[in-house]
PDB file of C-alpha atoms in Angstrom:
ATOM      1  CA  MET A   1     -17.764  16.554 -11.384  1.00 89.00           C
ATOM      2  CA  ILE A   2     -16.120  19.759 -12.622  1.00 95.00           C
ATOM      3  CA  VAL A   3     -12.538  20.554 -11.616  1.00 92.00           C
ATOM      4  CA  SER A   4     -10.038  23.279 -12.464  1.00 92.00           C
ATOM      5  CA  ASP A   5      -6.900  21.665 -11.030  1.00 91.00           C
ATOM      6  CA  ILE A   6      -5.585  18.250 -12.097  1.00 92.00           C
ATOM      7  CA  LYS A   7      -4.596  17.484  -8.486  1.00 92.00           C
ATOM      8  CA  GLU A   8      -8.277  17.297  -7.582  1.00 94.00           C
ATOM      9  CA  LEU A   9      -8.492  14.073  -9.601  1.00 96.00           C
ATOM     10  CA  ILE A  10      -5.812  12.228  -7.631  1.00 97.00           C
ATOM     11  CA  GLY A  11      -7.108   9.472  -5.364  1.00 97.00           C
ATOM     12  CA  LYS A  12     -10.595   8.210  -4.554  1.00 96.00           C
ATOM     13  CA  THR A  13     -10.159   5.544  -7.222  1.00 98.00           C
ATOM     14  CA  PRO A  14     -12.801   2.807  -7.596  1.00 98.00           C
ATOM     15  CA  ILE A  15     -12.488  -0.763  -6.349  1.00 98.00           C
ATOM     16  CA  PHE A  16     -13.220  -3.784  -8.549  1.00 98.00           C
ATOM     17  CA  GLN A  17     -14.625  -6.894  -6.876  1.00 98.00           C
ATOM     18  CA  PHE A  18     -13.861 -10.482  -7.942  1.00 98.00           C
ATOM     19  CA  SER A  19     -15.215 -13.771  -6.665  1.00 97.00           C
ATOM     20  CA  ALA A  20     -12.267 -15.795  -5.380  1.00 96.00           C
ATOM     21  CA  THR A  21     -14.217 -18.994  -5.903  1.00 95.00           C
ATOM     22  CA  ASP A  22     -13.918 -18.455  -9.663  1.00 95.00           C
ATOM     23  CA  TYR A  23     -10.201 -19.132  -9.231  1.00 95.00           C
ATOM     24  CA  GLY A  24     -10.243 -21.937  -6.682  1.00 92.00           C
ATOM     25  CA  GLY A  25     -10.633 -19.809  -3.552  1.00 90.00           C
ATOM     26  CA  GLN A  26     -12.883 -20.641  -0.638  1.00 87.00           C
ATOM     27  CA  ASP A  27     -16.641 -20.136  -0.777  1.00 91.00           C
ATOM     28  CA  GLN A  28     -17.899 -16.541  -0.369  1.00 93.00           C
ATOM     29  CA  SER A  29     -14.347 -15.151  -0.474  1.00 96.00           C
ATOM     30  CA  ARG A  30     -13.751 -11.931  -2.374  1.00 97.00           C
ATOM     31  CA  ILE A  31     -10.809 -10.193  -4.001  1.00 98.00           C
ATOM     32  CA  TYR A  32     -10.915  -6.389  -4.113  1.00 98.00           C
ATOM     33  CA  ALA A  33      -8.595  -4.462  -6.460  1.00 98.00           C
ATOM     34  CA  LYS A  34      -8.033  -0.726  -6.028  1.00 98.00           C
ATOM     35  CA  LEU A  35      -7.887   0.642  -9.596  1.00 98.00           C
ATOM     36  CA  GLU A  36      -5.012   3.071  -9.182  1.00 98.00           C
ATOM     37  CA  TYR A  37      -4.391   3.200 -12.927  1.00 98.00           C
ATOM     38  CA  LEU A  38      -7.434   5.496 -13.085  1.00 98.00           C
ATOM     39  CA  ASN A  39      -5.523   8.345 -11.431  1.00 98.00           C
ATOM     40  CA  PRO A  40      -4.995  11.273 -13.877  1.00 97.00           C
ATOM     41  CA  GLY A  41      -1.347  10.404 -14.549  1.00 96.00           C
ATOM     42  CA  GLY A  42      -2.244   6.748 -14.920  1.00 97.00           C
ATOM     43  CA  SER A  43      -0.731   5.239 -11.775  1.00 97.00           C
ATOM     44  CA  VAL A  44      -0.632   4.986  -7.995  1.00 98.00           C
ATOM     45  CA  LYS A  45       2.496   7.181  -8.077  1.00 97.00           C
ATOM     46  CA  ASP A  46       0.365  10.278  -8.717  1.00 98.00           C
ATOM     47  CA  ARG A  47      -0.289  10.217  -4.973  1.00 98.00           C
ATOM     48  CA  LEU A  48       3.443  10.114  -4.266  1.00 98.00           C
ATOM     49  CA  GLY A  49       4.365  12.824  -6.764  1.00 97.00           C
ATOM     50  CA  HIS A  50       1.864  15.272  -5.287  1.00 97.00           C
ATOM     51  CA  HIS A  51       2.949  14.464  -1.733  1.00 97.00           C
ATOM     52  CA  LEU A  52       6.695  14.797  -2.409  1.00 97.00           C
ATOM     53  CA  ILE A  53       6.354  18.138  -4.190  1.00 97.00           C
ATOM     54  CA  THR A  54       4.037  19.712  -1.611  1.00 96.00           C
ATOM     55  CA  LYS A  55       6.184  18.490   1.287  1.00 96.00           C
ATOM     56  CA  GLY A  56       9.330  19.733  -0.448  1.00 95.00           C
ATOM     57  CA  ILE A  57       7.834  23.187  -0.910  1.00 96.00           C
ATOM     58  CA  ALA A  58       6.555  23.315   2.670  1.00 96.00           C
ATOM     59  CA  ALA A  59      10.016  22.389   3.969  1.00 94.00           C
ATOM     60  CA  GLY A  60      11.714  25.043   1.841  1.00 95.00           C
ATOM     61  CA  ARG A  61      13.588  22.420  -0.175  1.00 94.00           C
ATOM     62  CA  ILE A  62      11.816  23.416  -3.398  1.00 96.00           C
ATOM     63  CA  THR A  63      11.489  26.936  -4.791  1.00 95.00           C
ATOM     64  CA  LYS A  64      10.531  28.187  -8.229  1.00 92.00           C
ATOM     65  CA  ASP A  65      14.198  27.943  -9.235  1.00 93.00           C
ATOM     66  CA  THR A  66      14.745  24.364  -8.041  1.00 96.00           C
ATOM     67  CA  THR A  67      15.462  21.478 -10.420  1.00 96.00           C
ATOM     68  CA  VAL A  68      13.887  18.223  -9.251  1.00 97.00           C
ATOM     69  CA  ILE A  69      15.980  15.131 -10.067  1.00 97.00           C
ATOM     70  CA  GLU A  70      14.690  11.608  -9.505  1.00 96.00           C
ATOM     71  CA  PRO A  71      15.595   8.024 -10.524  1.00 93.00           C
ATOM     72  CA  THR A  72      12.430   6.262 -11.648  1.00 90.00           C
ATOM     73  CA  ALA A  73      11.006   3.405 -13.671  1.00 82.00           C
ATOM     74  CA  GLY A  74       8.647   6.013 -15.117  1.00 86.00           C
ATOM     75  CA  ASN A  75       5.495   6.251 -13.039  1.00 92.00           C
ATOM     76  CA  THR A  76       7.002   8.294 -10.210  1.00 93.00           C
ATOM     77  CA  GLY A  77       8.431  10.608 -12.844  1.00 94.00           C
ATOM     78  CA  ILE A  78       4.985  11.097 -14.345  1.00 95.00           C
ATOM     79  CA  GLY A  79       3.499  11.746 -10.899  1.00 96.00           C
ATOM     80  CA  LEU A  80       6.216  14.255 -10.001  1.00 96.00           C
ATOM     81  CA  ALA A  81       5.998  16.011 -13.369  1.00 95.00           C
ATOM     82  CA  LEU A  82       2.221  16.247 -13.032  1.00 95.00           C
ATOM     83  CA  ALA A  83       2.530  17.746  -9.541  1.00 95.00           C
ATOM     84  CA  GLY A  84       5.251  20.175 -10.631  1.00 93.00           C
ATOM     85  CA  LEU A  85       3.267  21.677 -13.504  1.00 91.00           C
ATOM     86  CA  ALA A  86       1.504  24.208 -11.294  1.00 84.00           C
ATOM     87  CA  TYR A  87       4.837  25.517 -10.025  1.00 90.00           C
ATOM     88  CA  GLY A  88       6.697  25.565 -13.346  1.00 93.00           C
ATOM     89  CA  LEU A  89       9.434  23.344 -11.925  1.00 95.00           C
ATOM     90  CA  GLU A  90      12.265  21.972 -14.046  1.00 95.00           C
ATOM     91  CA  MET A  91      12.364  18.178 -13.821  1.00 96.00           C
ATOM     92  CA  ILE A  92      15.083  15.671 -14.728  1.00 97.00           C
ATOM     93  CA  PHE A  93      14.423  11.932 -14.455  1.00 96.00           C
ATOM     94  CA  VAL A  94      17.007   9.162 -14.672  1.00 96.00           C
ATOM     95  CA  ILE A  95      15.505   6.045 -16.238  1.00 93.00           C
ATOM     96  CA  PRO A  96      17.172   2.739 -17.224  1.00 90.00           C
ATOM     97  CA  ASP A  97      17.339   2.653 -21.029  1.00 89.00           C
ATOM     98  CA  THR A  98      15.490  -0.672 -21.281  1.00 85.00           C
ATOM     99  CA  PHE A  99      12.324   0.564 -19.551  1.00 82.00           C
ATOM    100  CA  SER A 100       8.955   1.394 -21.146  1.00 81.00           C
ATOM    101  CA  GLN A 101       9.136   3.891 -23.996  1.00 88.00           C
ATOM    102  CA  GLU A 102       5.515   4.903 -23.453  1.00 92.00           C
ATOM    103  CA  LYS A 103       6.188   6.098 -19.912  1.00 90.00           C
ATOM    104  CA  GLN A 104       9.156   8.087 -21.145  1.00 92.00           C
ATOM    105  CA  GLN A 105       7.013   9.728 -23.829  1.00 94.00           C
ATOM    106  CA  LEU A 106       4.431  10.691 -21.199  1.00 94.00           C
ATOM    107  CA  ILE A 107       7.145  12.230 -19.033  1.00 94.00           C
ATOM    108  CA  LYS A 108       8.356  14.294 -21.989  1.00 95.00           C
ATOM    109  CA  ALA A 109       4.782  15.368 -22.745  1.00 95.00           C
ATOM    110  CA  LEU A 110       4.671  16.887 -19.252  1.00 95.00           C
ATOM    111  CA  GLY A 111       7.748  18.970 -20.038  1.00 94.00           C
ATOM    112  CA  ALA A 112      10.390  16.987 -18.170  1.00 95.00           C
ATOM    113  CA  ARG A 113      13.847  15.901 -19.334  1.00 95.00           C
ATOM    114  CA  ILE A 114      15.056  12.289 -19.343  1.00 96.00           C
ATOM    115  CA  ILE A 115      18.606  11.012 -18.841  1.00 95.00           C
ATOM    116  CA  HIS A 116      19.240   7.312 -19.340  1.00 95.00           C
ATOM    117  CA  SER A 117      21.261   4.914 -17.231  1.00 94.00           C
ATOM    118  CA  PRO A 118      22.361   1.455 -18.444  1.00 93.00           C
ATOM    119  CA  GLY A 119      19.490  -1.010 -18.281  1.00 87.00           C
ATOM    120  CA  LEU A 120      21.782  -3.792 -17.101  1.00 85.00           C
ATOM    121  CA  GLU A 121      22.521  -1.778 -13.948  1.00 87.00           C
ATOM    122  CA  GLY A 122      18.818  -1.754 -13.033  1.00 82.00           C
ATOM    123  CA  MET A 123      17.355   0.847 -10.717  1.00 82.00           C
ATOM    124  CA  GLN A 124      20.505   0.894  -8.610  1.00 86.00           C
ATOM    125  CA  GLY A 125      22.382   2.314 -11.580  1.00 92.00           C
ATOM    126  CA  ALA A 126      19.701   4.976 -12.044  1.00 93.00           C
ATOM    127  CA  ILE A 127      19.904   5.908  -8.352  1.00 92.00           C
ATOM    128  CA  GLU A 128      23.672   6.374  -8.468  1.00 95.00           C
ATOM    129  CA  LYS A 129      23.475   8.486 -11.627  1.00 96.00           C
ATOM    130  CA  ALA A 130      20.734  10.681 -10.149  1.00 96.00           C
ATOM    131  CA  LYS A 131      22.792  11.260  -6.989  1.00 95.00           C
ATOM    132  CA  LEU A 132      25.786  12.261  -9.118  1.00 95.00           C
ATOM    133  CA  LEU A 133      23.686  14.735 -11.117  1.00 95.00           C
ATOM    134  CA  ALA A 134      22.214  16.255  -7.962  1.00 94.00           C
ATOM    135  CA  ALA A 135      25.704  16.736  -6.495  1.00 94.00           C
ATOM    136  CA  GLN A 136      26.803  18.574  -9.645  1.00 94.00           C
ATOM    137  CA  LEU A 137      23.723  20.776 -10.132  1.00 93.00           C
ATOM    138  CA  PRO A 138      23.227  23.751  -7.757  1.00 92.00           C
ATOM    139  CA  ASN A 139      19.753  24.285  -6.256  1.00 93.00           C
ATOM    140  CA  SER A 140      18.585  20.778  -7.086  1.00 96.00           C
ATOM    141  CA  PHE A 141      16.271  18.580  -5.048  1.00 96.00           C
ATOM    142  CA  LEU A 142      16.495  14.788  -5.018  1.00 96.00           C
ATOM    143  CA  PRO A 143      13.327  13.318  -3.441  1.00 95.00           C
ATOM    144  CA  LEU A 144      14.810   9.811  -3.805  1.00 93.00           C
ATOM    145  CA  GLN A 145      11.672   7.750  -3.370  1.00 92.00           C
ATOM    146  CA  PHE A 146      13.704   4.660  -2.441  1.00 91.00           C
ATOM    147  CA  GLU A 147      14.954   6.256   0.805  1.00 93.00           C
ATOM    148  CA  ASN A 148      12.555   9.106   1.571  1.00 95.00           C
ATOM    149  CA  GLN A 149      10.202   8.334   4.461  1.00 96.00           C
ATOM    150  CA  GLN A 150       7.646  10.629   2.821  1.00 97.00           C
ATOM    151  CA  ASN A 151       7.154   7.799   0.307  1.00 97.00           C
ATOM    152  CA  PRO A 152       5.269   5.436   2.649  1.00 98.00           C
ATOM    153  CA  ALA A 153       3.770   8.460   4.425  1.00 98.00           C
ATOM    154  CA  ALA A 154       1.976   9.429   1.205  1.00 98.00           C
ATOM    155  CA  TYR A 155       0.105   6.129   1.173  1.00 98.00           C
ATOM    156  CA  TYR A 156      -0.389   5.914   4.932  1.00 98.00           C
ATOM    157  CA  ARG A 157      -2.309   9.186   4.681  1.00 98.00           C
ATOM    158  CA  THR A 158      -4.284   8.504   1.502  1.00 98.00           C
ATOM    159  CA  LEU A 159      -4.472   4.992   0.068  1.00 98.00           C
ATOM    160  CA  GLY A 160      -4.662   3.132   3.378  1.00 98.00           C
ATOM    161  CA  PRO A 161      -7.601   5.160   4.744  1.00 98.00           C
ATOM    162  CA  GLU A 162      -9.457   4.926   1.419  1.00 98.00           C
ATOM    163  CA  ILE A 163      -9.207   1.127   1.424  1.00 98.00           C
ATOM    164  CA  ALA A 164     -10.278   0.868   5.058  1.00 98.00           C
ATOM    165  CA  GLN A 165     -13.296   3.098   4.448  1.00 97.00           C
ATOM    166  CA  GLU A 166     -14.407   1.488   1.197  1.00 97.00           C
ATOM    167  CA  ILE A 167     -14.096  -2.258   1.862  1.00 96.00           C
ATOM    168  CA  PRO A 168     -17.123  -3.523   3.791  1.00 90.00           C
ATOM    169  CA  GLY A 169     -16.366  -5.485   6.960  1.00 93.00           C
ATOM    170  CA  LYS A 170     -13.098  -7.044   8.052  1.00 96.00           C
ATOM    171  CA  ILE A 171     -10.156  -7.265   5.634  1.00 98.00           C
ATOM    172  CA  THR A 172      -8.302 -10.574   5.833  1.00 98.00           C
ATOM    173  CA  SER A 173      -5.229  -9.863   3.688  1.00 98.00           C
ATOM    174  CA  PHE A 174      -3.462  -7.033   1.898  1.00 98.00           C
ATOM    175  CA  VAL A 175      -1.539  -8.339  -1.126  1.00 98.00           C
ATOM    176  CA  ALA A 176       0.475  -5.944  -3.277  1.00 98.00           C
ATOM    177  CA  GLY A 177       3.583  -5.574  -5.414  1.00 97.00           C
ATOM    178  CA  VAL A 178       6.844  -4.187  -4.077  1.00 97.00           C
ATOM    179  CA  GLY A 179       9.142  -1.820  -5.957  1.00 92.00           C
ATOM    180  CA  SER A 180      10.465   1.022  -3.839  1.00 91.00           C
ATOM    181  CA  GLY A 181       8.326  -0.516  -1.096  1.00 95.00           C
ATOM    182  CA  GLY A 182       6.637   2.762  -0.202  1.00 96.00           C
ATOM    183  CA  THR A 183       3.150   1.926  -1.442  1.00 98.00           C
ATOM    184  CA  PHE A 184       3.162  -1.466   0.256  1.00 98.00           C
ATOM    185  CA  ALA A 185       4.729  -0.270   3.512  1.00 98.00           C
ATOM    186  CA  GLY A 186       2.575   2.827   3.928  1.00 98.00           C
ATOM    187  CA  THR A 187      -0.712   1.151   3.046  1.00 98.00           C
ATOM    188  CA  GLY A 188       0.132  -1.999   4.976  1.00 98.00           C
ATOM    189  CA  ALA A 189       1.173  -0.061   8.080  1.00 98.00           C
ATOM    190  CA  TYR A 190      -2.086   1.887   8.071  1.00 98.00           C
ATOM    191  CA  LEU A 191      -4.207  -1.252   7.699  1.00 98.00           C
ATOM    192  CA  LYS A 192      -2.232  -2.955  10.491  1.00 97.00           C
ATOM    193  CA  SER A 193      -2.806   0.088  12.708  1.00 97.00           C
ATOM    194  CA  ILE A 194      -6.558  -0.435  12.587  1.00 96.00           C
ATOM    195  CA  ASP A 195      -6.485  -4.268  12.643  1.00 97.00           C
ATOM    196  CA  SER A 196      -3.306  -6.073  13.662  1.00 96.00           C
ATOM    197  CA  THR A 197      -4.620  -9.399  12.347  1.00 97.00           C
ATOM    198  CA  ILE A 198      -4.586  -8.306   8.679  1.00 98.00           C
ATOM    199  CA  ARG A 199      -2.101 -10.413   6.724  1.00 98.00           C
ATOM    200  CA  LEU A 200       0.519  -8.545   4.661  1.00 98.00           C
ATOM    201  CA  ILE A 201       1.651 -10.433   1.558  1.00 98.00           C
ATOM    202  CA  ALA A 202       4.360  -8.868  -0.619  1.00 98.00           C
ATOM    203  CA  VAL A 203       4.503  -9.636  -4.338  1.00 98.00           C
ATOM    204  CA  GLU A 204       7.628  -9.681  -6.507  1.00 96.00           C
ATOM    205  CA  PRO A 205       8.579 -11.054  -9.938  1.00 94.00           C
ATOM    206  CA  GLU A 206      11.106 -13.830 -10.415  1.00 92.00           C
ATOM    207  CA  GLY A 207      14.465 -12.083 -10.651  1.00 89.00           C
ATOM    208  CA  SER A 208      13.705  -9.919  -7.625  1.00 92.00           C
ATOM    209  CA  THR A 209      15.552 -10.786  -4.404  1.00 89.00           C
ATOM    210  CA  LEU A 210      12.982 -10.169  -1.657  1.00 90.00           C
ATOM    211  CA  ASN A 211      12.307 -13.886  -1.270  1.00 87.00           C
ATOM    212  CA  GLY A 212      15.990 -14.818  -1.440  1.00 90.00           C
ATOM    213  CA  GLY A 213      16.048 -15.884  -5.068  1.00 88.00           C
ATOM    214  CA  PRO A 214      18.834 -14.987  -7.517  1.00 88.00           C
ATOM    215  CA  ALA A 215      18.718 -11.576  -9.153  1.00 86.00           C
ATOM    216  CA  HIS A 216      18.084 -11.507 -12.909  1.00 88.00           C
ATOM    217  CA  GLU A 217      16.134  -9.553 -15.513  1.00 85.00           C
ATOM    218  CA  HIS A 218      12.351  -9.906 -15.674  1.00 89.00           C
ATOM    219  CA  ALA A 219       9.684  -8.688 -18.085  1.00 87.00           C
ATOM    220  CA  ILE A 220       7.221  -7.628 -15.371  1.00 92.00           C
ATOM    221  CA  GLU A 221       7.824  -3.900 -14.861  1.00 88.00           C
ATOM    222  CA  GLY A 222       7.224  -1.583 -11.936  1.00 87.00           C
ATOM    223  CA  ILE A 223       7.911  -4.070  -9.150  1.00 93.00           C
ATOM    224  CA  GLY A 224      10.954  -6.040  -8.058  1.00 92.00           C
ATOM    225  CA  VAL A 225      13.867  -5.220  -5.756  1.00 89.00           C
ATOM    226  CA  GLU A 226      17.630  -5.582  -5.784  1.00 82.00           C
ATOM    227  CA  LYS A 227      17.751  -5.249  -1.986  1.00 86.00           C
ATOM    228  CA  ARG A 228      15.182  -5.186   0.814  1.00 92.00           C
ATOM    229  CA  PRO A 229      13.402  -1.793   0.898  1.00 92.00           C
ATOM    230  CA  VAL A 230      14.396   0.444   3.805  1.00 94.00           C
ATOM    231  CA  PHE A 231      10.700   0.986   4.531  1.00 96.00           C
ATOM    232  CA  PHE A 232      10.355  -2.674   5.562  1.00 96.00           C
ATOM    233  CA  LYS A 233      12.588  -2.285   8.628  1.00 92.00           C
ATOM    234  CA  ASN A 234       9.693  -2.256  11.110  1.00 90.00           C
ATOM    235  CA  LEU A 235       7.125  -3.995   8.905  1.00 93.00           C
ATOM    236  CA  MET A 236       6.304  -7.640   9.622  1.00 93.00           C
ATOM    237  CA  LEU A 237       5.408  -9.572   6.479  1.00 96.00           C
ATOM    238  CA  ASP A 238       3.169 -12.621   6.619  1.00 97.00           C
ATOM    239  CA  GLY A 239       4.366 -13.914   3.277  1.00 97.00           C
ATOM    240  CA  ILE A 240       6.101 -13.192  -0.014  1.00 97.00           C
ATOM    241  CA  GLU A 241       4.778 -14.393  -3.368  1.00 97.00           C
ATOM    242  CA  THR A 242       7.253 -14.637  -6.245  1.00 96.00           C
ATOM    243  CA  ILE A 243       5.479 -14.595  -9.608  1.00 96.00           C
ATOM    244  CA  SER A 244       6.992 -15.711 -12.919  1.00 95.00           C
ATOM    245  CA  ASP A 245       6.743 -13.563 -16.036  1.00 94.00           C
ATOM    246  CA  SER A 246       4.542 -16.189 -17.712  1.00 93.00           C
ATOM    247  CA  GLU A 247       2.068 -16.285 -14.820  1.00 95.00           C
ATOM    248  CA  GLY A 248       2.018 -12.522 -14.368  1.00 95.00           C
ATOM    249  CA  PHE A 249       1.405 -11.838 -18.043  1.00 94.00           C
ATOM    250  CA  TYR A 250      -1.210 -14.571 -18.257  1.00 94.00           C
ATOM    251  CA  TYR A 251      -3.321 -12.836 -15.641  1.00 96.00           C
ATOM    252  CA  THR A 252      -2.611  -9.400 -17.094  1.00 96.00           C
ATOM    253  CA  ARG A 253      -4.140 -10.573 -20.366  1.00 94.00           C
ATOM    254  CA  LEU A 254      -6.956 -12.377 -18.601  1.00 95.00           C
ATOM    255  CA  LEU A 255      -7.915  -9.218 -16.700  1.00 97.00           C
ATOM    256  CA  ALA A 256      -8.210  -7.400 -20.024  1.00 96.00           C
ATOM    257  CA  ALA A 257     -10.008 -10.111 -21.979  1.00 94.00           C
ATOM    258  CA  ARG A 258     -12.420 -11.205 -19.238  1.00 96.00           C
ATOM    259  CA  TYR A 259     -13.082  -7.998 -17.292  1.00 97.00           C
ATOM    260  CA  GLY A 260     -12.021  -5.110 -19.515  1.00 97.00           C
ATOM    261  CA  LEU A 261      -9.351  -4.062 -17.011  1.00 98.00           C
ATOM    262  CA  LEU A 262      -6.471  -2.677 -19.101  1.00 97.00           C
ATOM    263  CA  VAL A 263      -3.784  -2.910 -16.453  1.00 98.00           C
ATOM    264  CA  GLY A 264      -0.015  -3.347 -16.441  1.00 96.00           C
ATOM    265  CA  SER A 265       1.927  -6.531 -15.746  1.00 95.00           C
ATOM    266  CA  SER A 266       2.507  -5.700 -12.069  1.00 96.00           C
ATOM    267  CA  SER A 267      -1.278  -5.844 -11.669  1.00 98.00           C
ATOM    268  CA  GLY A 268      -1.351  -9.283 -13.279  1.00 97.00           C
ATOM    269  CA  ALA A 269       1.331 -10.428 -10.836  1.00 97.00           C
ATOM    270  CA  ALA A 270      -0.612  -9.005  -7.896  1.00 98.00           C
ATOM    271  CA  PHE A 271      -3.796 -10.733  -9.047  1.00 98.00           C
ATOM    272  CA  ALA A 272      -1.947 -14.048  -9.360  1.00 97.00           C
ATOM    273  CA  ALA A 273      -0.743 -13.636  -5.776  1.00 98.00           C
ATOM    274  CA  THR A 274      -4.247 -12.878  -4.468  1.00 98.00           C
ATOM    275  CA  ILE A 275      -5.468 -16.115  -6.042  1.00 97.00           C
ATOM    276  CA  ARG A 276      -2.742 -18.054  -4.232  1.00 97.00           C
ATOM    277  CA  GLU A 277      -3.629 -16.290  -0.982  1.00 97.00           C
ATOM    278  CA  SER A 278      -7.359 -17.002  -1.417  1.00 96.00           C
ATOM    279  CA  LYS A 279      -6.691 -20.747  -1.488  1.00 96.00           C
ATOM    280  CA  ARG A 280      -5.068 -20.770   1.949  1.00 95.00           C
ATOM    281  CA  LEU A 281      -7.686 -18.619   3.699  1.00 96.00           C
ATOM    282  CA  PRO A 282     -11.030 -19.630   5.240  1.00 96.00           C
ATOM    283  CA  LYS A 283     -14.488 -19.164   3.791  1.00 95.00           C
ATOM    284  CA  GLY A 284     -15.646 -15.552   3.490  1.00 96.00           C
ATOM    285  CA  SER A 285     -12.180 -14.003   3.402  1.00 97.00           C
ATOM    286  CA  LYS A 286     -11.578 -10.549   1.934  1.00 98.00           C
ATOM    287  CA  ILE A 287      -8.333  -9.922   0.085  1.00 98.00           C
ATOM    288  CA  VAL A 288      -7.351  -6.429  -1.050  1.00 98.00           C
ATOM    289  CA  THR A 289      -4.820  -5.654  -3.755  1.00 98.00           C
ATOM    290  CA  ILE A 290      -3.681  -2.729  -5.897  1.00 98.00           C
ATOM    291  CA  PHE A 291      -3.625  -2.443  -9.674  1.00 98.00           C
ATOM    292  CA  PRO A 292      -0.892   0.217  -9.857  1.00 98.00           C
ATOM    293  CA  ASP A 293      -0.861   1.286 -13.506  1.00 97.00           C
ATOM    294  CA  GLY A 294      -2.368   0.784 -16.945  1.00 96.00           C
ATOM    295  CA  GLY A 295      -1.230  -1.373 -19.819  1.00 95.00           C
ATOM    296  CA  ASP A 296      -1.274   1.531 -22.277  1.00 93.00           C
ATOM    297  CA  ARG A 297       2.287   2.376 -21.233  1.00 91.00           C
ATOM    298  CA  TYR A 298       3.567  -1.076 -22.220  1.00 91.00           C
ATOM    299  CA  LEU A 299       1.954  -1.574 -25.618  1.00 91.00           C
ATOM    300  CA  SER A 300       5.305  -1.578 -27.418  1.00 87.00           C
ATOM    301  CA  LYS A 301       6.153  -4.702 -25.421  1.00 84.00           C
ATOM    302  CA  ASN A 302       3.078  -6.563 -26.659  1.00 86.00           C
ATOM    303  CA  ILE A 303       1.611  -6.754 -23.173  1.00 90.00           C
ATOM    304  CA  TYR A 304      -1.759  -7.814 -24.559  1.00 87.00           C
ATOM    305  CA  GLY A 305      -0.580 -10.495 -26.951  1.00 80.00           C
ATOM    306  CA  GLN A 306      -3.234 -13.044 -27.791  1.00 48.00           C
ATOM    307  CA  LEU A 307      -4.660 -14.606 -24.636  1.00 48.00           C
ATOM    308  CA  LYS A 308      -3.668 -18.282 -24.519  1.00 53.00           C
ATOM    309  CA  GLU A 309      -4.253 -20.936 -21.927  1.00 43.00           C
ATOM    310  CA  ALA A 310      -0.901 -21.619 -20.275  1.00 39.00           C
ATOM    311  CA  SER A 311       0.549 -24.955 -21.288  1.00 37.00           C
ATOM    312  CA  SER A 312       2.641 -25.565 -18.147  1.00 39.00           C
ATOM    313  CA  TRP A 313       0.250 -24.303 -15.445  1.00 40.00           C
ATOM    314  CA  ASN A 314      -3.157 -22.759 -14.813  1.00 48.00           C
ATOM    315  CA  PHE A 315      -4.986 -21.220 -11.893  1.00 41.00           C
ATOM    316  CA  ALA A 316      -6.483 -24.534 -10.870  1.00 39.00           C
ATOM    317  CA  GLN A 317      -3.000 -25.992 -10.391  1.00 41.00           C
ATOM    318  CA  ASN A 318      -1.374 -23.101  -8.521  1.00 42.00           C
TER     319      ASN A 318
END
């Protein structure tokens, strides 16, 4: 395939198939992972970045003189910066100072500027700082992925249909991580629209509050919430899986060592949750998940430390 525009490479990512029985699931059950880290900017948020910029231009909110400001853990910033290249847009991203250095370097490589917020304030602190900057800077545009309904719309129109078209037969469950909630809500809503019996299972790390647990820091990046996403207002969940850092990183390393899938820790958490889901479903079930980004943007955090069998748990016990 020959292309002349980087946007042509967004989407249509491959799907990796696993046998759920290898991890204690029922006979003939399968786990399907959409490899979104193979998008050109390295994450599922390439879809969102392209959608937000094109919709902003179409609505007259973005012109050649507009500065785009966005709070982000990194991947949305990369997706937005990638989409803005063709228009020569100035970009400013507010990122908590404890987040991945690799993602910040990639954002800078795409010509964007980074402003830090205190890591202890989490994404909420980054959101407030971005809003303050936008109020002070004339002709600025704040997409604000955490509130913008175009966030789930991006995935309802792209990722959901791709999954439905590419997975053979009936899908039993959709299991995916939740950060802003847009990817999960948009994809889940589309899948529910074509089959109301599909189970929707949200995945979060310990320290996230979706399941009612106490808020605290966690090493798994890219997913986790401080409050219930606004996009979940009309979305009925069938379950929430809360994954510990140790379990999430175990499966992140296993995916690399066993399958050659160099994914980030949110993918390891999602895979752990699909294994749990596979054990409660009948024979022949089909579980779909998303591997949102690659591990190359977390190397400074030793994401692929030596693979060790967990001492306190393993997949046969959970």
